[in-house]
Coordinates of C-alpha atoms and ligand atoms in Angstrom, one line a residue:
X1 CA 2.3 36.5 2.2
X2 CA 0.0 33.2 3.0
X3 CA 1.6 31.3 0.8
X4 CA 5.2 32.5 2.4
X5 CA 3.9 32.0 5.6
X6 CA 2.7 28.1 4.8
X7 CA 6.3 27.2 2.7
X8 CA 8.0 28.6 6.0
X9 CA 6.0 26.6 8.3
X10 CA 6.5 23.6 5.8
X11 CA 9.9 23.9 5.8
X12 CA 10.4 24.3 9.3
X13 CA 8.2 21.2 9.8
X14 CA 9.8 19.0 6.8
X15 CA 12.8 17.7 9.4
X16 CA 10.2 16.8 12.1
X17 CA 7.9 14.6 10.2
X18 CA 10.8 13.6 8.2
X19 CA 12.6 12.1 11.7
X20 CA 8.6 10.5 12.4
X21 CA 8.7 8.8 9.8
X22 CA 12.6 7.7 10.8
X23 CA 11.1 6.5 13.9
X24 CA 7.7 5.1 12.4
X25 CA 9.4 2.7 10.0
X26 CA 11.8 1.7 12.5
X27 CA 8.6 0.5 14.7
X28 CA 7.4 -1.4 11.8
X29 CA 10.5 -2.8 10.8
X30 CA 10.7 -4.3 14.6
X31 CA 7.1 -5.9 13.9
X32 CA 7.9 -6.7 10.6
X33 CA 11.1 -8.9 12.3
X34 CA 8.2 -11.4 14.0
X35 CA 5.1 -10.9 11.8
X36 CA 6.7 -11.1 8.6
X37 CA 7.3 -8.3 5.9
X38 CA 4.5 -6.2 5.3
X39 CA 2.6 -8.0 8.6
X40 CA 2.3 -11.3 6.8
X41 CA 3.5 -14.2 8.4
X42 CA 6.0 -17.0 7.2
X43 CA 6.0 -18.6 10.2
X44 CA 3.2 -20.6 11.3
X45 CA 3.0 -20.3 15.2
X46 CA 3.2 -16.6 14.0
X47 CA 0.1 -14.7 13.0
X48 CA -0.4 -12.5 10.2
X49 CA -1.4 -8.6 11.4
X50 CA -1.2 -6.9 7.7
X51 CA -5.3 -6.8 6.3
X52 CA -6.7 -7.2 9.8
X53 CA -9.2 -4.4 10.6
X54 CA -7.5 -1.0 12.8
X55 CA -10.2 -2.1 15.6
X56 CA -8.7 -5.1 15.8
X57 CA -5.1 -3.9 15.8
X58 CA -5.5 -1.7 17.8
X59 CA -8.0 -3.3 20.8
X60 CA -5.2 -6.5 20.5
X61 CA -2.4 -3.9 21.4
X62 CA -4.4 -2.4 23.9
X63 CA -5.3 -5.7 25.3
X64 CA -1.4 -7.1 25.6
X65 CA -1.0 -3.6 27.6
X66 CA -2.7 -4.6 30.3
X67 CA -1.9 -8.1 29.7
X68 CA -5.6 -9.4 29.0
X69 CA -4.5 -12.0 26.4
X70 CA -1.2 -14.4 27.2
X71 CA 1.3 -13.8 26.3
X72 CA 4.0 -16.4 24.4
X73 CA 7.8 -15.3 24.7
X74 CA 9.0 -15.4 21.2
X75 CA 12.2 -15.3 19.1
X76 CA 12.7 -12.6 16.3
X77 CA 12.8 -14.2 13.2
X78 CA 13.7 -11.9 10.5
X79 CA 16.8 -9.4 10.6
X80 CA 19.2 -9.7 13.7
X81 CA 17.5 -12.8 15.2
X82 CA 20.2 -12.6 18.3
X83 CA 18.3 -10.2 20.2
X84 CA 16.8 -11.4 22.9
X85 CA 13.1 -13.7 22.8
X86 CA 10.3 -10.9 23.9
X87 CA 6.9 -10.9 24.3
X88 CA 3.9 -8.9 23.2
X89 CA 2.8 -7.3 26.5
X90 CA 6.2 -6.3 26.9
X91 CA 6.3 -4.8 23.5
X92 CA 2.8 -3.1 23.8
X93 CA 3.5 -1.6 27.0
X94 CA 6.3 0.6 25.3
X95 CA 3.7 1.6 22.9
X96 CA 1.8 5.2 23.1
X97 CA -1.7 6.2 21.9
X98 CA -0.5 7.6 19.0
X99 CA 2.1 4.7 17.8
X100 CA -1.3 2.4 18.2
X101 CA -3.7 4.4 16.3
X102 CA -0.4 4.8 13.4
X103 CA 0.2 0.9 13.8
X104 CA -3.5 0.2 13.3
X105 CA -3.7 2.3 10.3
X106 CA -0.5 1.2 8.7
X107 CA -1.5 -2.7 9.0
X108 CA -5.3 -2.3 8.3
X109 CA -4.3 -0.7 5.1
X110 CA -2.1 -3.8 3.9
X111 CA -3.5 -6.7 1.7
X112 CA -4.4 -10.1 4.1
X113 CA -2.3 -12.4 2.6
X114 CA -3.4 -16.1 2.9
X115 CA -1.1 -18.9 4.4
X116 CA 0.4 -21.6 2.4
X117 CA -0.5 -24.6 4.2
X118 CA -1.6 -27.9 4.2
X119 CA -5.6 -29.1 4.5
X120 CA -7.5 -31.7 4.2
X121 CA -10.3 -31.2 1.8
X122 CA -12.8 -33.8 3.1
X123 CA -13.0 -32.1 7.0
X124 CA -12.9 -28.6 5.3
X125 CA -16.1 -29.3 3.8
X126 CA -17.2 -30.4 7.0
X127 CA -15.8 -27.4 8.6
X128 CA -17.7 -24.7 6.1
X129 CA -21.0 -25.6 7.8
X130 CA -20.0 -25.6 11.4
X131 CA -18.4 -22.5 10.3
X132 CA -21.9 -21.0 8.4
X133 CA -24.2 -22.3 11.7
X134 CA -21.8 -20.6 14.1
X135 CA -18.9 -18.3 13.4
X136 CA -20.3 -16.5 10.1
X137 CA -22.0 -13.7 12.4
X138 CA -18.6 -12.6 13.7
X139 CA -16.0 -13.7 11.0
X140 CA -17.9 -12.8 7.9
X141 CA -17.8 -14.1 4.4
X142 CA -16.2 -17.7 5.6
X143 CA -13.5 -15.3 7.9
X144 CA -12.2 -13.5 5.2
X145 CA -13.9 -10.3 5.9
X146 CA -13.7 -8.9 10.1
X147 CA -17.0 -8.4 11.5
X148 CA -17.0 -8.2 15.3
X149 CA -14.3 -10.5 14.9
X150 CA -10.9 -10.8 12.8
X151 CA -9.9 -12.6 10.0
X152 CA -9.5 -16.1 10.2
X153 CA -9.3 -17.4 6.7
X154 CA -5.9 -18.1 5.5
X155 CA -4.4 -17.6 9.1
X156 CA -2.0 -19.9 10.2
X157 CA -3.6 -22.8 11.8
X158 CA -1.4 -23.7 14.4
X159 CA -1.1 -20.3 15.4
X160 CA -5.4 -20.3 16.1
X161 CA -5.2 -23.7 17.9
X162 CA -3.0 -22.1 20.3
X163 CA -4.6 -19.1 20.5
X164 CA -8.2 -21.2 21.1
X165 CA -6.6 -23.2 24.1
X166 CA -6.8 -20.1 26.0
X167 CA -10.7 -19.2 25.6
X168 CA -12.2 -22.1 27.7
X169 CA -9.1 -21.1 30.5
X170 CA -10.9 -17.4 30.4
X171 CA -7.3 -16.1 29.9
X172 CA -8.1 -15.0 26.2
X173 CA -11.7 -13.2 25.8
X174 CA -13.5 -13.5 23.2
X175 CA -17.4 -12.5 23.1
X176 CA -19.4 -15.4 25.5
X177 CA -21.2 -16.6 22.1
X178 CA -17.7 -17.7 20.4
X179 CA -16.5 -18.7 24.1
X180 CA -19.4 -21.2 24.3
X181 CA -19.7 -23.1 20.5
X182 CA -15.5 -23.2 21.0
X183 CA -15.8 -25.0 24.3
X184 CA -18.9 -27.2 23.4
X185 CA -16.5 -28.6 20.1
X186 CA -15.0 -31.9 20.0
X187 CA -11.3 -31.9 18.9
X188 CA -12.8 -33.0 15.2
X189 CA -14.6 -30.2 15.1
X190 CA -12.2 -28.1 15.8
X191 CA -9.6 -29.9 13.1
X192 CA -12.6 -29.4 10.3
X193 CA -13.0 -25.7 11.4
X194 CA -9.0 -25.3 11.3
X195 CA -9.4 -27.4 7.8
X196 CA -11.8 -24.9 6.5
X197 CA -9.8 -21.6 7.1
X198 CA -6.6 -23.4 6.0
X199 CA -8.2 -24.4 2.8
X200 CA -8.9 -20.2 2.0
X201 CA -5.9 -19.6 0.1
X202 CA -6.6 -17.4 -2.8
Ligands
HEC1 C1 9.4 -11.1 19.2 C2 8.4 -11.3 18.2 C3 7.3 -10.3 18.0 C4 7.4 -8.9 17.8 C5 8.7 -8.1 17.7 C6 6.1 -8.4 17.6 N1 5.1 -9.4 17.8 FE1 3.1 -9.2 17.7 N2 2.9 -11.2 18.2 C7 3.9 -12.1 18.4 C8 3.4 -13.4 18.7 C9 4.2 -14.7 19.0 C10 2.0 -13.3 18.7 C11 0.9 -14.4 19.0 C12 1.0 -14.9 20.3 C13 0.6 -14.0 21.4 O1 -0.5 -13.6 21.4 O2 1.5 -13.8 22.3 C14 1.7 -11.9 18.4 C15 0.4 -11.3 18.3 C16 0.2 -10.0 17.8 C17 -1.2 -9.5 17.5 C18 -2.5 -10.3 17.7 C19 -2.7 -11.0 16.4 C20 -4.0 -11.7 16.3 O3 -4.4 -12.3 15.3 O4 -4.8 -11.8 17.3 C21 -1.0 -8.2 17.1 C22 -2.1 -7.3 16.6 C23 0.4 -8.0 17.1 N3 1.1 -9.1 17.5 C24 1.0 -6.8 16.6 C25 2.3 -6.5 16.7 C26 2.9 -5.2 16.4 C27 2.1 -4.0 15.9 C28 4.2 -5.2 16.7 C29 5.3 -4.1 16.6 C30 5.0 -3.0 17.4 C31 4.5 -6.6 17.1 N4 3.3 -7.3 17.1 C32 5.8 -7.1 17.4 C33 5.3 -11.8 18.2 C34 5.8 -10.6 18.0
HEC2 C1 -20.2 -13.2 18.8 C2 -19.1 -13.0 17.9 C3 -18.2 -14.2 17.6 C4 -18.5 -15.5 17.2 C5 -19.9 -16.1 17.1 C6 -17.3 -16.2 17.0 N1 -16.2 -15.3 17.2 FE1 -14.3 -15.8 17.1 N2 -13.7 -14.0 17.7 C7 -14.6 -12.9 18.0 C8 -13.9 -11.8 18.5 C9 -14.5 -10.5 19.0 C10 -12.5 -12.2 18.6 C11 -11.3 -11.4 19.1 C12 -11.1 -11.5 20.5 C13 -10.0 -10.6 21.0 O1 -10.2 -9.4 21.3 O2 -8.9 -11.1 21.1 C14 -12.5 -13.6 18.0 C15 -11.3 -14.3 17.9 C16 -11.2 -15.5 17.3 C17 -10.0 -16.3 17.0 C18 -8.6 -15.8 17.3 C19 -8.1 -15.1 16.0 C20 -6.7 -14.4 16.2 O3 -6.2 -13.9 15.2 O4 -6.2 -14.4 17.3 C21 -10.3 -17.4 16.4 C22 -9.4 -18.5 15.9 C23 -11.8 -17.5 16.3 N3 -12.3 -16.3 16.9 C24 -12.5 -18.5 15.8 C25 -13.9 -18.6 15.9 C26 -14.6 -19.8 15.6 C27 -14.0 -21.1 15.0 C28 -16.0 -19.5 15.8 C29 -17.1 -20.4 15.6 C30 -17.1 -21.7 16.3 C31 -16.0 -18.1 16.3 N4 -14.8 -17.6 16.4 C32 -17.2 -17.5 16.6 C33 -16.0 -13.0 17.8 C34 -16.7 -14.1 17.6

């Protein structure tokens, strides 16, 4: 009789999760259509999400909702690239507690893949140590691993410089330790930093 009962409910249940799921990958498949499929980015004013930790995700998400980061109008790049440029405030804001926590899981539990792009290996060397003295507590094992922070090794470097423009302007917050070293850096520091994380490809 249990085991009636549980098939029943099962059944009853199978078109429901079944028409989640519809809706899930549908999601996905928008964010897929910026971020690149499976979250990793071809793009490089485009960050990677798949591998970065659910916290992150998730707080970044919660963040655009109530627009505490800036947000840059973009262009879809993969699939029908006519709709129209959005933003990521505007596409958080449509997002509920539930589709965060699912989004969080689904890109947390995707490999980080690293960018393909170009260093140079003299100011990467240089950019190890500023990164050992001052970023290792946060972005752990040379940024490949999130600590308090995300990942940074392998991200797209052009994407980070833009995304760093807006600590010292207070309009992106990041923990008053990062905020300080990252507005105390020359623009060479900053190039052997970006020189480091870009040299992280395996
Ligand atoms: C129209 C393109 C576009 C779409 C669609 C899009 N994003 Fe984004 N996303 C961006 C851009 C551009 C940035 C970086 C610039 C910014 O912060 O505005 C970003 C940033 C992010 C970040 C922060 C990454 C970091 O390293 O800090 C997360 C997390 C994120 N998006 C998740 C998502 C999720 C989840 C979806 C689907 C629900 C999604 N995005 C859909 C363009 C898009
Ligand atoms: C006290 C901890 C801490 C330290 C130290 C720190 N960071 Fe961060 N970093 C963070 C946190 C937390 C975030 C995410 C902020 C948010 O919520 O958007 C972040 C975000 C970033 C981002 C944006 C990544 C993205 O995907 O958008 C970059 C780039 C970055 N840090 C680089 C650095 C560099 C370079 C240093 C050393 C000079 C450094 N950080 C030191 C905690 C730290």
């Amino acid at each position: 009789m249990k085991f009636l009962l549980t098939s029943l409910v099962a059944l009853l249940l199978a078109p429901v999760t079944a028409a989640l799921a519809d809706e899930f990958a549908e999601l996905t498949s928008k964010c897929d259509s910026c971020h690149g499929p499976q979250g990793v980015s071809m793009h490089s004013d485009m960050p990677t999400i798949g591998g970065q930790s659910a916290d992150y995700i998730a707080d970044s998400l919660r963040n655009y909702q109530v627009w505490g980061r800036p947000c840059i109008k973009s262009a879809y790049r993969h699939g029908d690239t006519s709709r129209p440029r959005t933003d990521m405030c505007k596409i958080a804001g449509g997002l509920s507690d539930e589709d965060i926590s699912a989004l969080a899981d689904h890109y947390s539990n995707l490999p980080f893949v690293a960018a393909n792009q170009e260093f140079d290996s003299a100011t990467a060397a240089a950019g190890a140590l500023l990164h050992e003295k001052h970023c290792e507590s946060c972005h752990e094992e040379g940024g490949k691993t999130a600590g308090r922070g995300p990942v940074i090794a392998g991200q797209w470097v052009a994407y980070m410089k833009s995304a760093l423009k807006f600590v010292p302007t207070g309009e992106h917050l990041v923990p008053p330790m990062m905020e300080k070293t990252v507005a105390s850096f020359s623009a060479e520091d900053i190039e052997a930093l970006m020189s480091f994380y870009a040299s992280q490809q395996n």
